[in-house]
Amino acid sequence: MTASTRAALLLCFILLPTGCRSDNVWRHTGIAPIPPGATIHLRVAHAVNDRLPRMTPSQLDSLLAATRKTALEHFGVYLEFSEVTETSVDALLALIPPQVRQAHMNEIYDFKSGTGDRKRLAPGILNTLQERGTKLADALAYARPYLPDTAQPRSLPELSTALAEVMLARLDDWRALKAADGKPVLDDTPRNEWILWDTLGYGALPYDVVISNQLVASAEFTAVEVHTAIRGGLTTGTTTFSRTGPYGSFVFWSTFPFTDTSAQSHALRGNEDYSATQAAELSGAYLAHEIGHLLFKFGHPFGHQACVMNPASMLHYRAWYEGLDARRCRIGSLPEMRAGAIPEAYNAAWLRMARER
Ligand SMILES: [Zn+2]
């Protein structure tokens, strides 16, 4: 589930002042997790932003091979990938139905113009923490090393405030990053906005996995996860609703955090850069995390390092990879590792808008 019911209810009053229509609710897709041992075919696209470094076709092959291997070891599922279709970031984002895009846009915190409403960020994070049933001790065990020493949160609201501050400070650092052309990586286009990628599946998206060299770093009033906040709003991958997808969702995957060699990425990776081969293989292994969301609807067993579904801390993808142990993280061995732990949901009103387009 990638957006909050509360936000959707608020939204429906904004859109429809007379009150909510009965279909303006979040609903589960009802698509069952697939059984272990299945062979699954996935359609793959590479969405390129020409301004940013990109993986070569041979890197993409290595990436997908690593995804296949990791998914088989940890989930017992055989993945088959289509030929990779190359497209552009802009062509894909143009698939979003304009009405849906408009309805979702007010969840974006505008950090570029400085006009965003800062006060709404911490309550948005708190809402997500509460919706996911996050325990303070678990979240702190995960986030504590990456919060400033001055932050001593003793409750979920205090943690939410600390996370909002850290997210905005690190997002400013992403904002300062320059591309090879000397202009900001996060330019004035909305390509970096997670909300747009989260909305892409309301269009007729003909892919199950969208790999992109786009840096997605942004702040939202809804669905901000702990691991995303401490990275400065950076998204490595997201699995979210797709109205045409056979699994009810599609995966967005950014290679930028693996290939970028800026000082900020270097530091957040634990003071290292990856070779071209390492970037492809680590990225591919970590993409299996999203496959776990896509096919099995697993949750996040924070801190269980043996599990693919434990999000990497910051950009420590190598440490994440080295902690994996399929024997110590079987399907069903933890609540978050039960198939169907987080069923995919969609907004019924937005789907109606998309179909009426
Ligand atoms: Zn995840």
PDB file of C-alpha atoms in Angstrom, residues 13-271:
ATOM      1  CA  PHE A  13     -13.461  16.326   0.093  1.00  0.00           C
ATOM      2  CA  ILE A  14     -11.178  18.709  -1.750  1.00  0.00           C
ATOM      3  CA  LEU A  15     -12.148  17.299  -5.117  1.00  0.00           C
ATOM      4  CA  LEU A  16     -15.816  16.809  -4.341  1.00  0.00           C
ATOM      5  CA  PRO A  17     -17.027  19.488  -1.943  1.00  0.00           C
ATOM      6  CA  THR A  18     -20.403  17.807  -1.678  1.00  0.00           C
ATOM      7  CA  GLY A  19     -18.785  14.822  -0.007  1.00  0.00           C
ATOM      8  CA  CYS A  20     -17.140  11.572  -0.869  1.00  0.00           C
ATOM      9  CA  ARG A  21     -18.511   9.332  -3.518  1.00  0.00           C
ATOM     10  CA  SER A  22     -18.633   5.794  -2.329  1.00  0.00           C
ATOM     11  CA  ASP A  23     -15.880   4.683  -4.704  1.00  0.00           C
ATOM     12  CA  ASN A  24     -13.348   7.269  -3.512  1.00  0.00           C
ATOM     13  CA  VAL A  25     -11.639   4.828  -1.220  1.00  0.00           C
ATOM     14  CA  TRP A  26      -8.519   2.718  -1.141  1.00  0.00           C
ATOM     15  CA  ARG A  27      -9.257  -0.816  -2.153  1.00  0.00           C
ATOM     16  CA  HIS A  28      -7.121  -3.911  -2.324  1.00  0.00           C
ATOM     17  CA  THR A  29      -6.485  -5.274  -5.775  1.00  0.00           C
ATOM     18  CA  GLY A  30      -7.448  -8.716  -4.480  1.00  0.00           C
ATOM     19  CA  ILE A  31      -4.713 -10.323  -6.550  1.00  0.00           C
ATOM     20  CA  ALA A  32      -3.366 -13.284  -4.609  1.00  0.00           C
ATOM     21  CA  PRO A  33       0.361 -13.749  -4.013  1.00  0.00           C
ATOM     22  CA  ILE A  34       1.863 -16.266  -6.410  1.00  0.00           C
ATOM     23  CA  PRO A  35       2.809 -19.750  -5.144  1.00  0.00           C
ATOM     24  CA  PRO A  36       6.471 -20.635  -4.546  1.00  0.00           C
ATOM     25  CA  GLY A  37       8.090 -22.566  -7.376  1.00  0.00           C
ATOM     26  CA  ALA A  38       6.226 -20.629 -10.065  1.00  0.00           C
ATOM     27  CA  THR A  39       7.841 -19.344 -13.252  1.00  0.00           C
ATOM     28  CA  ILE A  40       7.013 -15.693 -13.756  1.00  0.00           C
ATOM     29  CA  HIS A  41       7.405 -13.601 -16.887  1.00  0.00           C
ATOM     30  CA  LEU A  42       8.090  -9.898 -16.353  1.00  0.00           C
ATOM     31  CA  ARG A  43       8.132  -7.136 -18.984  1.00  0.00           C
ATOM     32  CA  VAL A  44      11.081  -4.786 -18.500  1.00  0.00           C
ATOM     33  CA  ALA A  45      11.722  -1.208 -19.653  1.00  0.00           C
ATOM     34  CA  HIS A  46      14.765   1.020 -19.252  1.00  0.00           C
ATOM     35  CA  ALA A  47      13.594   4.623 -18.901  1.00  0.00           C
ATOM     36  CA  VAL A  48      16.509   6.950 -19.577  1.00  0.00           C
ATOM     37  CA  ASN A  49      17.141  10.553 -18.620  1.00  0.00           C
ATOM     38  CA  ASP A  50      19.871  11.638 -21.053  1.00  0.00           C
ATOM     39  CA  ARG A  51      21.318  14.106 -18.561  1.00  0.00           C
ATOM     40  CA  LEU A  52      22.360  11.406 -16.091  1.00  0.00           C
ATOM     41  CA  PRO A  53      24.760   8.441 -16.143  1.00  0.00           C
ATOM     42  CA  ARG A  54      23.137   5.241 -17.344  1.00  0.00           C
ATOM     43  CA  MET A  55      23.856   1.541 -17.210  1.00  0.00           C
ATOM     44  CA  THR A  56      25.000  -0.162 -20.397  1.00  0.00           C
ATOM     45  CA  PRO A  57      22.997  -3.041 -21.933  1.00  0.00           C
ATOM     46  CA  SER A  58      25.546  -5.495 -20.571  1.00  0.00           C
ATOM     47  CA  GLN A  59      25.208  -3.995 -17.090  1.00  0.00           C
ATOM     48  CA  LEU A  60      21.434  -4.357 -17.368  1.00  0.00           C
ATOM     49  CA  ASP A  61      21.907  -8.020 -18.303  1.00  0.00           C
ATOM     50  CA  SER A  62      24.068  -8.538 -15.205  1.00  0.00           C
ATOM     51  CA  LEU A  63      21.563  -6.646 -13.095  1.00  0.00           C
ATOM     52  CA  LEU A  64      18.653  -8.845 -14.177  1.00  0.00           C
ATOM     53  CA  ALA A  65      20.720 -12.016 -13.793  1.00  0.00           C
ATOM     54  CA  ALA A  66      21.403 -11.035 -10.179  1.00  0.00           C
ATOM     55  CA  THR A  67      17.690 -10.387  -9.607  1.00  0.00           C
ATOM     56  CA  ARG A  68      16.853 -13.815 -11.001  1.00  0.00           C
ATOM     57  CA  LYS A  69      19.430 -15.513  -8.799  1.00  0.00           C
ATOM     58  CA  THR A  70      18.420 -13.699  -5.612  1.00  0.00           C
ATOM     59  CA  ALA A  71      14.690 -14.232  -6.201  1.00  0.00           C
ATOM     60  CA  LEU A  72      15.253 -17.952  -6.728  1.00  0.00           C
ATOM     61  CA  GLU A  73      17.423 -18.335  -3.636  1.00  0.00           C
ATOM     62  CA  HIS A  74      15.148 -16.382  -1.316  1.00  0.00           C
ATOM     63  CA  PHE A  75      11.660 -16.809  -2.738  1.00  0.00           C
ATOM     64  CA  GLY A  76      11.941 -20.020  -4.765  1.00  0.00           C
ATOM     65  CA  VAL A  77      10.531 -18.305  -7.835  1.00  0.00           C
ATOM     66  CA  TYR A  78      11.847 -18.524 -11.394  1.00  0.00           C
ATOM     67  CA  LEU A  79      11.897 -15.168 -13.141  1.00  0.00           C
ATOM     68  CA  GLU A  80      11.904 -14.712 -16.896  1.00  0.00           C
ATOM     69  CA  PHE A  81      12.517 -11.193 -18.182  1.00  0.00           C
ATOM     70  CA  SER A  82      11.497  -9.813 -21.550  1.00  0.00           C
ATOM     71  CA  GLU A  83      13.996  -8.041 -23.766  1.00  0.00           C
ATOM     72  CA  VAL A  84      14.625  -4.649 -22.182  1.00  0.00           C
ATOM     73  CA  THR A  85      12.652  -1.937 -24.011  1.00  0.00           C
ATOM     74  CA  GLU A  86      14.494   1.369 -23.987  1.00  0.00           C
ATOM     75  CA  THR A  87      12.319   4.431 -23.534  1.00  0.00           C
ATOM     76  CA  SER A  88      12.659   7.870 -21.968  1.00  0.00           C
ATOM     77  CA  VAL A  89      11.651   9.087 -18.536  1.00  0.00           C
ATOM     78  CA  ASP A  90       9.452  11.745 -20.116  1.00  0.00           C
ATOM     79  CA  ALA A  91       7.682   9.286 -22.419  1.00  0.00           C
ATOM     80  CA  LEU A  92       6.769   7.101 -19.475  1.00  0.00           C
ATOM     81  CA  LEU A  93       5.598   9.932 -17.235  1.00  0.00           C
ATOM     82  CA  ALA A  94       3.370  11.118 -20.094  1.00  0.00           C
ATOM     83  CA  LEU A  95       1.338   7.922 -19.620  1.00  0.00           C
ATOM     84  CA  ILE A  96      -0.066   9.229 -16.326  1.00  0.00           C
ATOM     85  CA  PRO A  97      -3.691  10.294 -16.846  1.00  0.00           C
ATOM     86  CA  PRO A  98      -3.729  14.088 -16.291  1.00  0.00           C
ATOM     87  CA  GLN A  99      -6.665  13.994 -13.875  1.00  0.00           C
ATOM     88  CA  VAL A 100      -4.934  11.418 -11.692  1.00  0.00           C
ATOM     89  CA  ARG A 101      -1.711  13.381 -11.795  1.00  0.00           C
ATOM     90  CA  GLN A 102      -3.569  16.487 -10.705  1.00  0.00           C
ATOM     91  CA  ALA A 103      -5.349  14.657  -7.881  1.00  0.00           C
ATOM     92  CA  HIS A 104      -2.086  13.276  -6.511  1.00  0.00           C
ATOM     93  CA  MET A 105       0.047  16.415  -6.923  1.00  0.00           C
ATOM     94  CA  ASN A 106      -1.057  18.063  -3.687  1.00  0.00           C
ATOM     95  CA  GLU A 107       0.752  15.337  -1.753  1.00  0.00           C
ATOM     96  CA  ILE A 108       4.106  16.656  -2.995  1.00  0.00           C
ATOM     97  CA  TYR A 109       6.138  18.883  -0.675  1.00  0.00           C
ATOM     98  CA  ASP A 110       7.676  21.487  -2.966  1.00  0.00           C
ATOM     99  CA  PHE A 111      11.280  21.626  -1.757  1.00  0.00           C
ATOM    100  CA  LYS A 112      12.579  23.322  -4.901  1.00  0.00           C
ATOM    101  CA  SER A 113      10.669  26.594  -4.621  1.00  0.00           C
ATOM    102  CA  GLY A 114      10.791  26.713  -0.836  1.00  0.00           C
ATOM    103  CA  THR A 115       7.030  27.177  -0.681  1.00  0.00           C
ATOM    104  CA  GLY A 116       6.188  23.722   0.672  1.00  0.00           C
ATOM    105  CA  ASP A 117       4.247  23.488   3.932  1.00  0.00           C
ATOM    106  CA  ARG A 118       6.872  22.141   6.326  1.00  0.00           C
ATOM    107  CA  LYS A 119       4.381  21.687   9.155  1.00  0.00           C
ATOM    108  CA  ARG A 120       2.564  18.923   7.264  1.00  0.00           C
ATOM    109  CA  LEU A 121       5.624  16.699   6.853  1.00  0.00           C
ATOM    110  CA  ALA A 122       6.016  15.225  10.360  1.00  0.00           C
ATOM    111  CA  PRO A 123       2.273  14.400  10.714  1.00  0.00           C
ATOM    112  CA  GLY A 124       2.466  12.688   7.315  1.00  0.00           C
ATOM    113  CA  ILE A 125       5.378  10.537   8.463  1.00  0.00           C
ATOM    114  CA  LEU A 126       3.607   9.768  11.738  1.00  0.00           C
ATOM    115  CA  ASN A 127       0.523   8.694   9.842  1.00  0.00           C
ATOM    116  CA  THR A 128       2.577   6.241   7.771  1.00  0.00           C
ATOM    117  CA  LEU A 129       4.352   4.866  10.857  1.00  0.00           C
ATOM    118  CA  GLN A 130       1.020   4.287  12.586  1.00  0.00           C
ATOM    119  CA  GLU A 131      -0.616   2.753   9.528  1.00  0.00           C
ATOM    120  CA  ARG A 132       2.204   0.250   9.207  1.00  0.00           C
ATOM    121  CA  GLY A 133       1.959  -0.600  12.921  1.00  0.00           C
ATOM    122  CA  THR A 134       5.582   0.518  13.425  1.00  0.00           C
ATOM    123  CA  LYS A 135       6.976  -0.048  16.904  1.00  0.00           C
ATOM    124  CA  LEU A 136       9.119   2.799  18.240  1.00  0.00           C
ATOM    125  CA  ALA A 137      11.884   0.447  19.418  1.00  0.00           C
ATOM    126  CA  ASP A 138      12.146  -1.248  15.993  1.00  0.00           C
ATOM    127  CA  ALA A 139      12.154   2.021  14.078  1.00  0.00           C
ATOM    128  CA  LEU A 140      14.730   3.533  16.433  1.00  0.00           C
ATOM    129  CA  ALA A 141      16.990   0.482  16.231  1.00  0.00           C
ATOM    130  CA  TYR A 142      17.005   0.957  12.476  1.00  0.00           C
ATOM    131  CA  ALA A 143      17.169   4.761  12.248  1.00  0.00           C
ATOM    132  CA  ARG A 144      19.130   5.760  15.367  1.00  0.00           C
ATOM    133  CA  PRO A 145      22.621   5.592  13.794  1.00  0.00           C
ATOM    134  CA  TYR A 146      21.535   8.014  11.069  1.00  0.00           C
ATOM    135  CA  LEU A 147      19.800  10.642  13.196  1.00  0.00           C
ATOM    136  CA  PRO A 148      21.722  13.607  14.617  1.00  0.00           C
ATOM    137  CA  ASP A 149      23.035  13.092  18.157  1.00  0.00           C
ATOM    138  CA  THR A 150      20.795  15.918  19.317  1.00  0.00           C
ATOM    139  CA  ALA A 151      17.666  13.965  18.319  1.00  0.00           C
ATOM    140  CA  GLN A 152      16.463  11.791  21.198  1.00  0.00           C
ATOM    141  CA  PRO A 153      12.937  10.798  20.161  1.00  0.00           C
ATOM    142  CA  ARG A 154      10.883   9.132  22.909  1.00  0.00           C
ATOM    143  CA  SER A 155       7.670   8.663  20.982  1.00  0.00           C
ATOM    144  CA  LEU A 156       6.500   8.099  17.424  1.00  0.00           C
ATOM    145  CA  PRO A 157       5.509  11.796  17.042  1.00  0.00           C
ATOM    146  CA  GLU A 158       8.985  12.888  18.175  1.00  0.00           C
ATOM    147  CA  LEU A 159      10.585  10.366  15.843  1.00  0.00           C
ATOM    148  CA  SER A 160       8.448  11.691  12.988  1.00  0.00           C
ATOM    149  CA  THR A 161       9.644  15.230  13.656  1.00  0.00           C
ATOM    150  CA  ALA A 162      13.278  14.107  13.730  1.00  0.00           C
ATOM    151  CA  LEU A 163      12.831  12.149  10.491  1.00  0.00           C
ATOM    152  CA  ALA A 164      11.203  15.121   8.747  1.00  0.00           C
ATOM    153  CA  GLU A 165      14.140  17.353   9.681  1.00  0.00           C
ATOM    154  CA  VAL A 166      16.735  14.833   8.559  1.00  0.00           C
ATOM    155  CA  MET A 167      14.858  14.204   5.325  1.00  0.00           C
ATOM    156  CA  LEU A 168      14.762  17.891   4.400  1.00  0.00           C
ATOM    157  CA  ALA A 169      18.413  18.511   5.301  1.00  0.00           C
ATOM    158  CA  ARG A 170      19.622  15.581   3.181  1.00  0.00           C
ATOM    159  CA  LEU A 171      17.215  16.473   0.398  1.00  0.00           C
ATOM    160  CA  ASP A 172      18.946  19.856   0.220  1.00  0.00           C
ATOM    161  CA  ASP A 173      22.204  17.962  -0.316  1.00  0.00           C
ATOM    162  CA  TRP A 174      20.640  16.042  -3.225  1.00  0.00           C
ATOM    163  CA  ARG A 175      19.402  19.351  -4.562  1.00  0.00           C
ATOM    164  CA  ALA A 176      22.989  20.663  -4.601  1.00  0.00           C
ATOM    165  CA  LEU A 177      24.208  17.755  -6.747  1.00  0.00           C
ATOM    166  CA  LYS A 178      25.319  18.697 -10.270  1.00  0.00           C
ATOM    167  CA  ALA A 179      25.165  16.484 -13.365  1.00  0.00           C
ATOM    168  CA  ALA A 180      27.970  16.238 -15.942  1.00  0.00           C
ATOM    169  CA  ASP A 181      26.424  19.191 -17.813  1.00  0.00           C
ATOM    170  CA  GLY A 182      26.966  21.395 -14.771  1.00  0.00           C
ATOM    171  CA  LYS A 183      23.258  21.801 -14.058  1.00  0.00           C
ATOM    172  CA  PRO A 184      21.446  20.350 -11.028  1.00  0.00           C
ATOM    173  CA  VAL A 185      20.635  16.640 -11.187  1.00  0.00           C
ATOM    174  CA  LEU A 186      17.308  17.583  -9.622  1.00  0.00           C
ATOM    175  CA  ASP A 187      16.304  20.120 -12.243  1.00  0.00           C
ATOM    176  CA  ASP A 188      13.037  22.032 -12.473  1.00  0.00           C
ATOM    177  CA  THR A 189      11.184  19.110 -14.060  1.00  0.00           C
ATOM    178  CA  PRO A 190       9.158  16.816 -11.795  1.00  0.00           C
ATOM    179  CA  ARG A 191      11.054  13.699 -12.946  1.00  0.00           C
ATOM    180  CA  ASN A 192      12.501  13.247  -9.460  1.00  0.00           C
ATOM    181  CA  GLU A 193       9.095  13.182  -7.728  1.00  0.00           C
ATOM    182  CA  TRP A 194       8.211   9.832  -6.186  1.00  0.00           C
ATOM    183  CA  ILE A 195       4.536  10.767  -6.357  1.00  0.00           C
ATOM    184  CA  LEU A 196       4.662  10.726 -10.169  1.00  0.00           C
ATOM    185  CA  TRP A 197       6.325   7.319 -10.343  1.00  0.00           C
ATOM    186  CA  ASP A 198       3.834   6.090  -7.756  1.00  0.00           C
ATOM    187  CA  THR A 199       1.026   7.231 -10.068  1.00  0.00           C
ATOM    188  CA  LEU A 200       2.420   5.847 -13.323  1.00  0.00           C
ATOM    189  CA  GLY A 201       0.487   2.592 -13.054  1.00  0.00           C
ATOM    190  CA  TYR A 202      -2.857   4.382 -13.348  1.00  0.00           C
ATOM    191  CA  GLY A 203      -1.900   4.855 -16.998  1.00  0.00           C
ATOM    192  CA  ALA A 204      -1.761   1.968 -19.457  1.00  0.00           C
ATOM    193  CA  LEU A 205       1.761   0.947 -18.493  1.00  0.00           C
ATOM    194  CA  PRO A 206       2.961  -2.004 -20.592  1.00  0.00           C
ATOM    195  CA  TYR A 207       5.781  -3.007 -18.191  1.00  0.00           C
ATOM    196  CA  ASP A 208       6.096  -4.865 -14.904  1.00  0.00           C
ATOM    197  CA  VAL A 209       9.579  -3.558 -14.097  1.00  0.00           C
ATOM    198  CA  VAL A 210      10.727  -0.037 -14.988  1.00  0.00           C
ATOM    199  CA  ILE A 211      14.459   0.461 -14.481  1.00  0.00           C
ATOM    200  CA  SER A 212      15.608   4.065 -14.737  1.00  0.00           C
ATOM    201  CA  ASN A 213      18.779   6.109 -14.326  1.00  0.00           C
ATOM    202  CA  GLN A 214      16.626   8.890 -12.848  1.00  0.00           C
ATOM    203  CA  LEU A 215      17.434  10.095  -9.323  1.00  0.00           C
ATOM    204  CA  VAL A 216      14.164  10.015  -7.425  1.00  0.00           C
ATOM    205  CA  ALA A 217      14.541  12.184  -4.330  1.00  0.00           C
ATOM    206  CA  SER A 218      11.553  14.080  -3.004  1.00  0.00           C
ATOM    207  CA  ALA A 219       9.380  14.766   0.021  1.00  0.00           C
ATOM    208  CA  GLU A 220       5.717  13.928   0.339  1.00  0.00           C
ATOM    209  CA  PHE A 221       2.973  14.412   2.876  1.00  0.00           C
ATOM    210  CA  THR A 222       2.032  10.757   2.615  1.00  0.00           C
ATOM    211  CA  ALA A 223       3.632   7.306   2.558  1.00  0.00           C
ATOM    212  CA  VAL A 224       7.109   8.397   3.672  1.00  0.00           C
ATOM    213  CA  GLU A 225       8.926   5.365   5.066  1.00  0.00           C
ATOM    214  CA  VAL A 226      11.653   5.491   7.720  1.00  0.00           C
ATOM    215  CA  HIS A 227      14.350   4.226   5.384  1.00  0.00           C
ATOM    216  CA  THR A 228      13.360   6.757   2.712  1.00  0.00           C
ATOM    217  CA  ALA A 229      13.342   9.703   5.129  1.00  0.00           C
ATOM    218  CA  ILE A 230      16.839   9.035   6.474  1.00  0.00           C
ATOM    219  CA  ARG A 231      18.230   8.909   2.922  1.00  0.00           C
ATOM    220  CA  GLY A 232      16.903  12.420   2.259  1.00  0.00           C
ATOM    221  CA  GLY A 233      13.777  11.258   0.464  1.00  0.00           C
ATOM    222  CA  LEU A 234      15.753   9.099  -1.932  1.00  0.00           C
ATOM    223  CA  THR A 235      13.892   6.167  -3.449  1.00  0.00           C
ATOM    224  CA  THR A 236      15.846   3.199  -4.726  1.00  0.00           C
ATOM    225  CA  GLY A 237      12.759   1.294  -5.726  1.00  0.00           C
ATOM    226  CA  THR A 238       9.042   1.274  -5.231  1.00  0.00           C
ATOM    227  CA  THR A 239       6.337  -1.273  -5.958  1.00  0.00           C
ATOM    228  CA  THR A 240       2.975   0.242  -6.579  1.00  0.00           C
ATOM    229  CA  PHE A 241      -0.387  -0.179  -8.255  1.00  0.00           C
ATOM    230  CA  SER A 242      -0.624  -0.974 -11.959  1.00  0.00           C
ATOM    231  CA  ARG A 243      -4.057  -1.216 -13.502  1.00  0.00           C
ATOM    232  CA  THR A 244      -2.854  -3.278 -16.446  1.00  0.00           C
ATOM    233  CA  GLY A 245      -0.269  -5.370 -14.617  1.00  0.00           C
ATOM    234  CA  PRO A 246      -1.027  -9.078 -14.089  1.00  0.00           C
ATOM    235  CA  TYR A 247       0.248  -8.849 -10.504  1.00  0.00           C
ATOM    236  CA  GLY A 248      -1.693  -5.686  -9.672  1.00  0.00           C
ATOM    237  CA  SER A 249       1.526  -3.681  -9.286  1.00  0.00           C
ATOM    238  CA  PHE A 250       4.670  -2.707 -11.106  1.00  0.00           C
ATOM    239  CA  VAL A 251       8.201  -2.031  -9.893  1.00  0.00           C
ATOM    240  CA  PHE A 252      10.056   1.253 -10.365  1.00  0.00           C
ATOM    241  CA  TRP A 253      13.797   0.866  -9.911  1.00  0.00           C
ATOM    242  CA  SER A 254      16.470   3.587  -9.883  1.00  0.00           C
ATOM    243  CA  THR A 255      20.079   2.709 -10.732  1.00  0.00           C
ATOM    244  CA  PHE A 256      21.300   6.214  -9.814  1.00  0.00           C
ATOM    245  CA  PRO A 257      22.203   5.399  -6.180  1.00  0.00           C
ATOM    246  CA  PHE A 258      24.434   2.556  -7.425  1.00  0.00           C
ATOM    247  CA  THR A 259      26.240   4.446 -10.189  1.00  0.00           C
ATOM    248  CA  ASP A 260      26.515   7.983  -8.824  1.00  0.00           C
ATOM    249  CA  THR A 261      30.015   8.858  -7.633  1.00  0.00           C
ATOM    250  CA  SER A 262      29.256  12.192  -5.933  1.00  0.00           C
ATOM    251  CA  ALA A 263      30.637  12.805  -2.459  1.00  0.00           C
ATOM    252  CA  GLN A 264      27.143  12.498  -0.999  1.00  0.00           C
ATOM    253  CA  SER A 265      26.442   9.085  -2.549  1.00  0.00           C
ATOM    254  CA  HIS A 266      29.947   7.942  -1.684  1.00  0.00           C
ATOM    255  CA  ALA A 267      29.402   8.869   1.969  1.00  0.00           C
ATOM    256  CA  LEU A 268      25.906   7.364   2.192  1.00  0.00           C
ATOM    257  CA  ARG A 269      27.223   4.114   0.708  1.00  0.00           C
ATOM    258  CA  GLY A 270      29.640   3.820   3.631  1.00  0.00           C
ATOM    259  CA  ASN A 271      32.534   5.594   1.886  1.00  0.00           C
TER     260      ASN A 271
END
